[in-house]
Coordinates of C-alpha atoms in Angstrom, one line a residue:
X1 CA -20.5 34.4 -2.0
X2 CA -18.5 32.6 -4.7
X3 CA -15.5 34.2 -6.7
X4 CA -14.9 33.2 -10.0
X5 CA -11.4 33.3 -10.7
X6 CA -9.6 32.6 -14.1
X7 CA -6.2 31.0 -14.2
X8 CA -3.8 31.3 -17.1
X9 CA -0.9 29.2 -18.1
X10 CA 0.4 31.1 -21.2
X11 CA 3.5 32.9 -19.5
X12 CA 1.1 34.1 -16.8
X13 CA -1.2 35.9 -19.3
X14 CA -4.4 36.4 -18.6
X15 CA -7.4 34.8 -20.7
X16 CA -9.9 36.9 -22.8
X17 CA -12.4 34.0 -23.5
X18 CA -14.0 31.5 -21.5
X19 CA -15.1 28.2 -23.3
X20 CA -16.5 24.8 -22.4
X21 CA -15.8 25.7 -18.6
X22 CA -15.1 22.9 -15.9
X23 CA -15.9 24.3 -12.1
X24 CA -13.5 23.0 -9.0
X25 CA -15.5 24.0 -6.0
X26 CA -13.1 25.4 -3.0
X27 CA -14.2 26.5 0.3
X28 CA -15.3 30.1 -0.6
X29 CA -14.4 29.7 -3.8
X30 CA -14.8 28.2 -7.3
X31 CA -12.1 28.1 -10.0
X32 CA -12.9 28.5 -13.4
X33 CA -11.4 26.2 -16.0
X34 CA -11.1 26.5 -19.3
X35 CA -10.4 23.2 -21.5
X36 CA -11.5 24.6 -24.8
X37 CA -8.7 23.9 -28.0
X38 CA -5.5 25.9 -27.3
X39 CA -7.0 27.6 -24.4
X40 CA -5.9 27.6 -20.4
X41 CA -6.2 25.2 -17.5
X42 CA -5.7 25.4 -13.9
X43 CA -2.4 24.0 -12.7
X44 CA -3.5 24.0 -8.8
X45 CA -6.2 21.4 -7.5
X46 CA -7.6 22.2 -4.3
X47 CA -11.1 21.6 -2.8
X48 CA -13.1 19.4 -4.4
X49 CA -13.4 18.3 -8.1
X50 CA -17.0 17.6 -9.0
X51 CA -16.9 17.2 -12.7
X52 CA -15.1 15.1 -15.2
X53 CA -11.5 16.0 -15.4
X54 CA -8.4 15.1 -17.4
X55 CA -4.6 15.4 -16.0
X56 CA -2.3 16.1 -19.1
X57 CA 0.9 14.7 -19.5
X58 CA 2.1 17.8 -20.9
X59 CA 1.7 19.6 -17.7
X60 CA 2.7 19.4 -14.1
X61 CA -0.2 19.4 -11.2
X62 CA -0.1 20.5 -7.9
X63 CA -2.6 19.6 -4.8
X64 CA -3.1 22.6 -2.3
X65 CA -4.8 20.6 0.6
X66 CA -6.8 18.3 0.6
X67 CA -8.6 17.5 -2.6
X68 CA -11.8 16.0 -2.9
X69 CA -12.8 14.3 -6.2
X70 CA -16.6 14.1 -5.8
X71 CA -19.6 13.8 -7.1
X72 CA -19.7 10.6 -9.0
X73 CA -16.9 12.2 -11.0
X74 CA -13.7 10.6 -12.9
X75 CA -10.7 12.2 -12.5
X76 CA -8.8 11.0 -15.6
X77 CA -5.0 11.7 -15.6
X78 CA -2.5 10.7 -18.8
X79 CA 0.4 8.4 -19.0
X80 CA 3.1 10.2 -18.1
X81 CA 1.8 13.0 -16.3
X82 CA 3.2 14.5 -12.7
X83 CA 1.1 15.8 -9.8
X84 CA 2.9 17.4 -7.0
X85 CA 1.8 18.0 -3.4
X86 CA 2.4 21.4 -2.3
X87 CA 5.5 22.2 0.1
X88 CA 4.2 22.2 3.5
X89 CA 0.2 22.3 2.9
X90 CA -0.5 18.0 3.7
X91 CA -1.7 17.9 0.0
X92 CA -3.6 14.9 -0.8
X93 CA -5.9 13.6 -3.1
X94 CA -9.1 11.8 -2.1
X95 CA -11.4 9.3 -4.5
X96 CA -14.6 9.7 -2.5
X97 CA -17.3 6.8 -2.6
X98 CA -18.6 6.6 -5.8
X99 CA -16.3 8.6 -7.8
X100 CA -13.5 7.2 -10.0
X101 CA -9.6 7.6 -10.7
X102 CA -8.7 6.6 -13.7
X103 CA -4.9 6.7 -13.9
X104 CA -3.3 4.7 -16.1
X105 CA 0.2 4.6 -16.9
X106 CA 2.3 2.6 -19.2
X107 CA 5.8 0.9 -18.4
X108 CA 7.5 4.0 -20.5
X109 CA 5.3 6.5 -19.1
X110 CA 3.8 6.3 -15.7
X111 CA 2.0 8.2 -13.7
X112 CA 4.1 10.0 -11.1
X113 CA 2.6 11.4 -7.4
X114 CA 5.6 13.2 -5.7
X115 CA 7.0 16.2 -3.8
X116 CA 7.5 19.8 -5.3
X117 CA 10.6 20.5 -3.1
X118 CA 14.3 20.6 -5.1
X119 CA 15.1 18.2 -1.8
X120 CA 12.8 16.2 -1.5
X121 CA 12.1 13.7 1.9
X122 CA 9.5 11.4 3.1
X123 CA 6.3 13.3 4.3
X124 CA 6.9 16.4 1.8
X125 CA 3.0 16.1 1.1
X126 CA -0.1 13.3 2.7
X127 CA -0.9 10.6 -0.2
X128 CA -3.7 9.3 -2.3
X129 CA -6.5 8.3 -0.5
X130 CA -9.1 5.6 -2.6
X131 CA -12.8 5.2 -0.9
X132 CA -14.9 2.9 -2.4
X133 CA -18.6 0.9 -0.9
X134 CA -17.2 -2.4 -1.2
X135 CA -17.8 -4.1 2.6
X136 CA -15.8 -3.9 5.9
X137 CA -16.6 -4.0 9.5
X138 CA -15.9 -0.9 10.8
X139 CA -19.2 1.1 11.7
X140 CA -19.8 5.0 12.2
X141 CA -21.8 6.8 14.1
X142 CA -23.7 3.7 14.5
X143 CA -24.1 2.6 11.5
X144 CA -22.5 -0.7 10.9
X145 CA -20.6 -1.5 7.4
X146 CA -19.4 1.9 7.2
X147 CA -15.9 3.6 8.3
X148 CA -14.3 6.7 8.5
X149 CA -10.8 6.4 7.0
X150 CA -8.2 7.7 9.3
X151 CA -5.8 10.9 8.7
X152 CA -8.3 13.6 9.7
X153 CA -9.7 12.9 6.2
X154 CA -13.7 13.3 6.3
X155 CA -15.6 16.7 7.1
X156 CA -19.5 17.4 8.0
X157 CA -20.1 16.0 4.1
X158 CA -19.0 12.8 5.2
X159 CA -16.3 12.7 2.2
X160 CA -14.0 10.4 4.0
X161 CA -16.6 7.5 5.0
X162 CA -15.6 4.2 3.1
X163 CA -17.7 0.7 2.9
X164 CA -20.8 -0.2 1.7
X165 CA -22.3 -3.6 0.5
X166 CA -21.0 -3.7 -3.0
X167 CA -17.9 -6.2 -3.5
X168 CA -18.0 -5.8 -7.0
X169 CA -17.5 -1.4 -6.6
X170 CA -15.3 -0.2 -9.0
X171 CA -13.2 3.2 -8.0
X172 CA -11.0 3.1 -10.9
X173 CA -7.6 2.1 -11.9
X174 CA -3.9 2.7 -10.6
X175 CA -1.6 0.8 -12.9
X176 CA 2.0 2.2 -13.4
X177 CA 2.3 4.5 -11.0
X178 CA 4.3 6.1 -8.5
X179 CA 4.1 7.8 -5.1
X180 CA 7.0 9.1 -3.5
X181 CA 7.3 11.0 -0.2
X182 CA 4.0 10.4 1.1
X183 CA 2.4 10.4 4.5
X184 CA 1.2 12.8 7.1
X185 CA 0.6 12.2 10.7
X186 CA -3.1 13.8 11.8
X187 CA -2.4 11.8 14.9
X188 CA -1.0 9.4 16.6
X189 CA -2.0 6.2 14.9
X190 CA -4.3 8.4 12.4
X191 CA -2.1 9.1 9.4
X192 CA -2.3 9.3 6.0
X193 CA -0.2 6.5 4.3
X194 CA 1.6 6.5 1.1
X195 CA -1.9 4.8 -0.7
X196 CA -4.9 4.1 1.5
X197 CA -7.6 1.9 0.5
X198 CA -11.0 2.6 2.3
X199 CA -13.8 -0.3 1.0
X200 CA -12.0 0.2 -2.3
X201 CA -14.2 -3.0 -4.5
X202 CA -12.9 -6.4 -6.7
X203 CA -14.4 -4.0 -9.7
X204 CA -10.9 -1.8 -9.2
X205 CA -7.4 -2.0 -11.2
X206 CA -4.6 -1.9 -8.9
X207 CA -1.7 -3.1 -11.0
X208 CA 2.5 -1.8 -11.1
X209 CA 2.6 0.5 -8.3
X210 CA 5.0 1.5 -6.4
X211 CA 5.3 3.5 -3.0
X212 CA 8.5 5.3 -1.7
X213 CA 9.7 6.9 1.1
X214 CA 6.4 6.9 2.7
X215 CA 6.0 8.5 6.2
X216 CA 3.8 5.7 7.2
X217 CA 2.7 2.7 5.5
X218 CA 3.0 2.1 2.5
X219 CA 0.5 0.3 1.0
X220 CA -2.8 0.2 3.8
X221 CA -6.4 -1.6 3.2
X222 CA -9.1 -0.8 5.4
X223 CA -12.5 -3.3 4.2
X224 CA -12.8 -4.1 0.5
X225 CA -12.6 -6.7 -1.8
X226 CA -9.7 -5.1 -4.1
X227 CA -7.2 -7.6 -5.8
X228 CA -3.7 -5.9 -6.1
X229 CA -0.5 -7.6 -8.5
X230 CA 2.8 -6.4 -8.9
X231 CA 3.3 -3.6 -6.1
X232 CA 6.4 -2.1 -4.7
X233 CA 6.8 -0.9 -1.4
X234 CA 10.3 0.7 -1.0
X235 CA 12.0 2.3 2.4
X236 CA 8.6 3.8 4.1
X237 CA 9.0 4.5 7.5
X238 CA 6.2 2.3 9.3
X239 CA 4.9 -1.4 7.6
X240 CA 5.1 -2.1 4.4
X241 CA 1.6 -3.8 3.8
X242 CA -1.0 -3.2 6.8
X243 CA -4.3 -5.2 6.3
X244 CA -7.4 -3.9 8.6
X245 CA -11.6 -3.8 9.2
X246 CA -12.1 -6.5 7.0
X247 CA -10.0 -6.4 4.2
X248 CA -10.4 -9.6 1.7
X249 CA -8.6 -9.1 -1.6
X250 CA -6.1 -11.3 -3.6
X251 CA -2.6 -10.0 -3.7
X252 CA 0.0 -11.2 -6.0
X253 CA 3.8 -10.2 -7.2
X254 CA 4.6 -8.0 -4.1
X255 CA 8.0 -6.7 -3.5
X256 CA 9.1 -4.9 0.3
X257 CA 12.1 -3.6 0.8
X258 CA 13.7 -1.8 3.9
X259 CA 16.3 0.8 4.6
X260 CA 18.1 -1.0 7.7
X261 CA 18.1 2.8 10.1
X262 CA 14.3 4.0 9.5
X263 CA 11.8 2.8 11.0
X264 CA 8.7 3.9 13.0
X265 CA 7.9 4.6 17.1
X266 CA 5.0 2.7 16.8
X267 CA 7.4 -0.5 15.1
X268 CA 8.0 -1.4 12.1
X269 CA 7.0 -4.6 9.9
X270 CA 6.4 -5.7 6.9
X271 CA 2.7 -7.3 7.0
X272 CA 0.8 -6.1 9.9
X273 CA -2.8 -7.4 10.1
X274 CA -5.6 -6.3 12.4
X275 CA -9.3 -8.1 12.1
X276 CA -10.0 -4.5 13.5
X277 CA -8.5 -2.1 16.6
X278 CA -10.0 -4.9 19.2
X279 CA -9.3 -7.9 17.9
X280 CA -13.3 -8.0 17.7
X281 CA -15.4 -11.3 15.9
X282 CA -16.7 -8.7 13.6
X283 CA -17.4 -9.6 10.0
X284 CA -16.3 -9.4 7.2
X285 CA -12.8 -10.6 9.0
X286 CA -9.7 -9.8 7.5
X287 CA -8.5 -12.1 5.2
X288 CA -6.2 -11.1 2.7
X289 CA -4.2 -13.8 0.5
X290 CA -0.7 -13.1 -0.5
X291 CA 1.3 -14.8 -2.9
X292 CA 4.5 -14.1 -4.1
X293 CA 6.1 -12.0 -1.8
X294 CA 9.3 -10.8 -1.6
X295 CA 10.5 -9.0 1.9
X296 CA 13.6 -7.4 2.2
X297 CA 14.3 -6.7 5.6
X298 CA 16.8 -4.7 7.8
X299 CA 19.1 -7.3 8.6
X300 CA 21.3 -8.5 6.0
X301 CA 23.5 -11.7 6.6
X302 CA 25.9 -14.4 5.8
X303 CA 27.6 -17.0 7.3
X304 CA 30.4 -14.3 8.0
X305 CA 29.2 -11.3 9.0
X306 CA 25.6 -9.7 9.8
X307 CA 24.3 -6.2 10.1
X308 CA 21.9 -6.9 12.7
X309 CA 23.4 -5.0 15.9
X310 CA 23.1 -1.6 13.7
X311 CA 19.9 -1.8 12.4
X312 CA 17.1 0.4 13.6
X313 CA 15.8 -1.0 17.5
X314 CA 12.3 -0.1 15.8
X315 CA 12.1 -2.8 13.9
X316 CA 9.9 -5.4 14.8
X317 CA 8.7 -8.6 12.5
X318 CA 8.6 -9.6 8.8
X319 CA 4.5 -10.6 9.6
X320 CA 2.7 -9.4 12.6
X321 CA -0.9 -11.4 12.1
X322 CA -3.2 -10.2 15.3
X323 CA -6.0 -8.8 16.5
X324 CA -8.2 -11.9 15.1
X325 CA -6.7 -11.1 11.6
X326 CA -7.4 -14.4 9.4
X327 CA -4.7 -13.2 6.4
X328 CA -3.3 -16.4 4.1
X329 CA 0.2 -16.3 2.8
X330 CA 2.0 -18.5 0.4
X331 CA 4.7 -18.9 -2.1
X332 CA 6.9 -15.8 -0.5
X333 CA 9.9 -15.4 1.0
X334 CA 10.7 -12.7 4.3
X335 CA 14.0 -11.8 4.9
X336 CA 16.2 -10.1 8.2
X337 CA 13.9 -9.3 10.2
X338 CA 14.2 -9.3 14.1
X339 CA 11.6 -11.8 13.9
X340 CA 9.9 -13.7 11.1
X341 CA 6.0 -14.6 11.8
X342 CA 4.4 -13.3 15.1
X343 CA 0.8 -14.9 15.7
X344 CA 0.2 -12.4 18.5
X345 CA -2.9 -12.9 20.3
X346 CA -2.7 -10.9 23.1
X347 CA -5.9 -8.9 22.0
X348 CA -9.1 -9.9 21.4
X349 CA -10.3 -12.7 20.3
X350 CA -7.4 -15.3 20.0
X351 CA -5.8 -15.1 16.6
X352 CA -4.6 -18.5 17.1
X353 CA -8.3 -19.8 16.9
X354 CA -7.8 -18.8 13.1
X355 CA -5.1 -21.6 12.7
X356 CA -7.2 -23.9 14.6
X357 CA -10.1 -23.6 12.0
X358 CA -7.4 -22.7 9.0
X359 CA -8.7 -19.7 8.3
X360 CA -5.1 -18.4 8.8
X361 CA -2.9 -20.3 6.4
X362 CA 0.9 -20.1 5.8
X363 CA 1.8 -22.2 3.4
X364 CA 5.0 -23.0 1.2
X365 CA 6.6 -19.6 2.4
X366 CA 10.8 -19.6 3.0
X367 CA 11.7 -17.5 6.5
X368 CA 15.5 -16.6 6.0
X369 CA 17.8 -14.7 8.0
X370 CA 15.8 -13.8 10.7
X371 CA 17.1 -13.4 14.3
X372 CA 13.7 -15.6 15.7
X373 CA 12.0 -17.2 13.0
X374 CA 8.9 -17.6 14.8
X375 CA 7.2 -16.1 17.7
X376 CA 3.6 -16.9 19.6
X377 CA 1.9 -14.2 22.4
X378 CA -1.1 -16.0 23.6
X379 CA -4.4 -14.0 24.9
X380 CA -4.3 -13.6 28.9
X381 CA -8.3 -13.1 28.8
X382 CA -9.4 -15.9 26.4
X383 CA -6.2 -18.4 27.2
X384 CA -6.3 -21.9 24.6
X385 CA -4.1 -24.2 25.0
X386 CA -2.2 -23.4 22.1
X387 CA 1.5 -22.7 22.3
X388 CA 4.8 -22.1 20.2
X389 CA 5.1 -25.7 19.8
X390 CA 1.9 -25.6 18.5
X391 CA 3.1 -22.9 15.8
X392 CA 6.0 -25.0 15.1
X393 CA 4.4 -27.9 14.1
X394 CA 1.9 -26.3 12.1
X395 CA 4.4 -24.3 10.5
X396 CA 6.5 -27.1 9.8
X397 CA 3.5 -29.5 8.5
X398 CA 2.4 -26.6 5.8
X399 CA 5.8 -26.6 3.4
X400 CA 7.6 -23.7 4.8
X401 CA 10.9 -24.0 5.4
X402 CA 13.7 -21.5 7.8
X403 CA 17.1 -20.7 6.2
X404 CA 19.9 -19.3 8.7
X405 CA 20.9 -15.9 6.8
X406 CA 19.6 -13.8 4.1
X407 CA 22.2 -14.4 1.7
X408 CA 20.7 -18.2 1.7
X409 CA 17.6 -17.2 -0.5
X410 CA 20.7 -16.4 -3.1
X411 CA 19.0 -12.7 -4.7
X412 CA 21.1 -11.3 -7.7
X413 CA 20.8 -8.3 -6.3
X414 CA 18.3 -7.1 -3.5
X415 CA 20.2 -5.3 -1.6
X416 CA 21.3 -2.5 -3.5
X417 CA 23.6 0.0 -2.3
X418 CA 21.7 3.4 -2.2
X419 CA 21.2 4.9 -5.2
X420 CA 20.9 2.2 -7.3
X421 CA 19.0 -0.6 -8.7
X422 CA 18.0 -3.7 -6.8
X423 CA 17.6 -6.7 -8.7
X424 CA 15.3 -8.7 -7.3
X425 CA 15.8 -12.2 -9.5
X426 CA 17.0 -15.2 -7.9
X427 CA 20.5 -16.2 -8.9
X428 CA 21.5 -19.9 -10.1
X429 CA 20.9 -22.5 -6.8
X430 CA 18.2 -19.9 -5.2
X431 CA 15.5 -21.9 -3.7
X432 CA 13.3 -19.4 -5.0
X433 CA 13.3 -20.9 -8.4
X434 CA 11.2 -23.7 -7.9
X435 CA 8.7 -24.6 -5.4
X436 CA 5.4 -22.2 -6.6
X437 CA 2.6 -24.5 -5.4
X438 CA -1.1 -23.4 -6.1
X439 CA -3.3 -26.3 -5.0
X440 CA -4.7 -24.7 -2.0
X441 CA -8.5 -23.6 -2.2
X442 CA -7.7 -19.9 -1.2
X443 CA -5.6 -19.8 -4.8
X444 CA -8.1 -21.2 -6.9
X445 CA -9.6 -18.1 -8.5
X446 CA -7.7 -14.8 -9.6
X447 CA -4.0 -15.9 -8.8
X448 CA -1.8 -16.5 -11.9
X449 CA -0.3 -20.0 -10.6
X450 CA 3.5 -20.1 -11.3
X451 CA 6.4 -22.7 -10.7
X452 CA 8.2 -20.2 -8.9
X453 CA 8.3 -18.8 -5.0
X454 CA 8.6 -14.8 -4.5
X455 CA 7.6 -11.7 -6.7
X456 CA 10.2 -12.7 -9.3
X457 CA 10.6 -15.3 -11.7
X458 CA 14.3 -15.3 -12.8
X459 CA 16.6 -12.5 -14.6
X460 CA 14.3 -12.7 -17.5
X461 CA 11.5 -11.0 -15.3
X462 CA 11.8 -7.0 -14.6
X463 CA 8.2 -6.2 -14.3
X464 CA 10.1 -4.6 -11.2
X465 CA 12.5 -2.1 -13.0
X466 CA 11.9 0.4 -15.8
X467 CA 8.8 2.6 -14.8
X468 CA 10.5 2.7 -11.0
X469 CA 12.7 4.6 -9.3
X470 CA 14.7 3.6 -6.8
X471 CA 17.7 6.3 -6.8
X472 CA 15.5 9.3 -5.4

C-alpha cells in the first residue's frame, strides 16, 4: 500500500494545505507535491516522475537513485537551476521513450547537473541518461530495432529500452548545460556515462553542453538520428565521444580535452566507434559525421621538449574507428595522442571495406603531435588486401595533413594549467584559420559551413567560455 507523504521547504515546517497536487511514484511509495502559489515542493526526486514537472531555478534538486521520468511526461527545469546527485546513492536521471526533457539554459544561466559533496570527484553520482525511438541496430529479447541501454538502467517495465522507427523523435532539449562528476560502473563495460544517448531522434536540441570529470565517457550515442553542436568534453576518465548500434547524427563545434595522468583500464581515446559489440553488417550502421573538432590530447609537445614518457600508459588513440563503424570526419584537428587514426579491423566485418566503398571518410582533418600518426589492424578471419600503405595513401589523397608536435597547430591557449581557462582560439600563423572545406556530400544538409578548421573560429569566438567551468 501507498504512503502519502508531504514535504516542506519553509524551514522544515510542515504544510496545512494541499493544492494543485503533482504525484512522483517511488517503489512503495508516492510523494505528494504541492506547486500551488507560495506553497511547498519536494526537493528530492526519486522513482519515477509521471506527470508534468518544472525544476526552479530558485531551488537546488537532488536525485536519490535512479529517476525515471515517464509516462509521456516533460520534465521542465529553468535556466539556472542545480540538480545534485545524492552522495553515494548512483543518482541518475532517465528520459524514458517517449517522455521529454526540456532543459534549457542560457549562456548567463545554465543548467547545472553536479555532485552534492563539499569535495567533489568524478563518479560522485551516475549521469543523465536520454531514451528516445529514433532507430538503431541493437535488438532485445528478440526484437530487432530495439536496445537496452547499458548501466544496469532498465527494470521488468522496460524503462531503459531505447530505439524505435522514428528518426524524426523528439526527447527534448539540452542546451547550456552542465554535467560534472558523472559516471557509474554497473559492470565491466556497462556504465553509465556522463550523457548517454539511447535512440535519442533528429527532432531533439542538443546544443552548448558540456561534460566534466566523467567516470566514463563523456558524451556516448547508442542508435539515433540526434544532431549535436557546440559540446565540451573535458578530463573524463574513458573516451571522449563513443559512437555505437547505429548511431547517424551530424556533429558540429566539438571540443575534447584530456588530463595527461587519467585515463581508463579499458583505454582511453577520444572517438571510439563500434557499428555494434561484433563488428556485425547490421543496419542502420554507425555513421556519425563530425566536423570541427578540436582534440586535446595527453601528450603535449614542441620541438624542444615533450610530455609523452609521463602521460598515462592508458592512453590509446585520438580516433579508434572499428568494429564495421562507417563514422565521417572533417575539418578537425587531434592532438598528442599515442596514436592519431586507428582503422582497426580486427573484429567483424572488416572496417576497412568502409573506405573501400567511402562510407568511412576523413577528410581535410590536421593529425599533430602524435607519437604514430596512423595505425591499420587488419581482420585475421575476413583478411583484404588492404594494408597501412593503403591508409596512407588514402589519407594523404583526402586533404589531411600530419604536423610533428602539438604546439604546431599554434592554440592561444589549450592547454591550460589546472585551474584555469583554456583558450581554445588559434593564434596568428595557426593552420587552423583557414582551410574549412564543406563540399563533400555528407555536409550538405545541417552543417553550418565555415572557412575555418576545428571547433573555434579565432579569439573573437568564446561560444566555449562563459556558461563553463573548467576550474572545478
Amino acid at each position: 500500500m501507498k504512503k502519502f507523504v508531504l514535504y516542506s521547504l519553509m524551514l522544515g515546517t510542515l504544510a496545512t494545505t494541499v493544492t494543485a497536487c503533482r504525484n512522483i511514484e517511488e517503489d512503495g511509495q508516492t510523494i505528494v507535491q504541492n506547486s500551488g502559489s507560495g506553497s511547498t515542493e519536494n526537493l528530492i526526486l526519486s522513482g519515477k516522475i509521471t506527470s508534468n514537472l518544472t525544476l526552479k531555478a530558485n531551488n537546488i534538486y537532488k536525485l536519490r537513485g535512479l529517476v525515471y521520468v515517464t509516462n509521456g511526461a516533460t520534465l521542465t527545469i529553468e535556466p539556472g537551476t542545480k540538480i545534485v546527485g545524492e552522495a553515494d546513492k548512483n543518482g541518475a536521471l532517465i528520459i524514458t521513450r517517449g517522455s521529454k526533457i526540456m532543459a534549457e539554459g542560457t549562456a548567463a544561466n545554465p543548467i547545472i547537473f553536479t555532485s552534492e559533496k563539499p569535495s567533489p570527484k568524478r563518479g560522485d553520482w551516475a549521469g543523465l541518461v536520454v531514451l528516445g525511438a529514433a532507430p538503431t541496430n541493437s535488438s532485445f529479447n528478440g526484437q530487432a530495432g530495439v536496445g537496452e541501454i547499458e548501466g544496469g538502467i532498465n527494470n521488468s517495465e522496460g524503462l531503459g529500452l531505447y530505439g524505435g522507427t522514428n528518426a524524426a523523435d523528439n526527447s527534448g532539449v539540452l542546451k547550456y548545460v552542465r554535467v560534472e562528476y558523472a559516471g557509474y560502473a554497473f559492470l565491466p563495460d556497462k556504465e553509465i556515462n556522463g550523457i548517454t544517448f539511447g535512440g535519442v531522434g533528429n527532432g531533439t536540441t542538443v546544443d552548448y553542453v558540456e561534460v566534466a570529470y566523467a567516470n566514463d565517457d563523456s558524451f556516448e550515442w547508442f542508435g539515433g538520428t540526434v544532431n549535436c553542436s557546440h559540446l565540451i568534453a573535458y578530463k573524463g576518465l574513458d573516451d571522449d565521444f563513443d559512437t555505437d548500434n547505429g548511431f547517424s547524427g551530424k556533429i558540429q563545434f566539438g571540443i575534447g580535452v584530456r588530463d595527461s595522468q587519467v585515463a581508463d583500464v579499458s583505454g582511453s581515446n577520444a572517438f571510439e566507434s563500434d557499428n555494434d559489440a561484433n563488428g556485425s553488417s547490421l543496419t542502420p550502421q554507425t555513421g556519425a559525421t563530425f566536423s570541427n573538432m578540436t582534440i586535446i590530447g595527453p601528450v603535449n609537445s614542441n620541438s624542444t621538449s615533450t610530455n609523452a614518457g609521463t602521460i598515462n600508459a592508458l592512453f590509446q588513440n585520438a580516433l579508434q574507428i572499428r568494429r564495421n563503424s562507417a563514422i565521417s570526419v572533417f575539418n578537425s584537428v587531434f592532438t598528442g595522442y599515442p596514436v592519431g587514426l586507428f582503422i582497426d579491423a580486427t573484429k567483424g566485418t572488416p572496417t576497412d571495406n568502409n573506405i573501400g566503398n567511402s562510407s568511412l571518410v576523413f577528410q581535410n582533418n590536421i593529425l599533430a603531435g602524435n607519437i604514430t600518426p596512423l595505425k591499420f589492424a587488419g581482420s585475421t578471419t575476413t583478411p583484404t588486401t588492404f594494408s597501412l600503405t593503403d591508409l596512407t595513401n588514402w589519407y594523404n589523397s583526402n586533404g589531411n595533413s600530419t604536423l610533428t608536435y602539438s604546439a604546431d597547430v599554434k592554440l592561444t591557449g589549450a592547454w591550460a594549467p589546472a585551474g584555469t581557462t583554456p583558450n581554445f582560439s588559434p593564434a596568428s600563423g595557426s593552420p587552423l584559420l583557414t582551410g574549412g572545406v564543406f563540399t563533400h556530400p555528407k555536409l550538405s544538409s545541417w552543417f553550418t559551413a565555415v572557412t575555418y578548421r576545428g571547433a573555434v573560429k579565432d579569439a573573437t569566438d568564446t561560444w566555449y567560455a562563459g556558461w563553463t567551468n573548467y576550474n572545478l
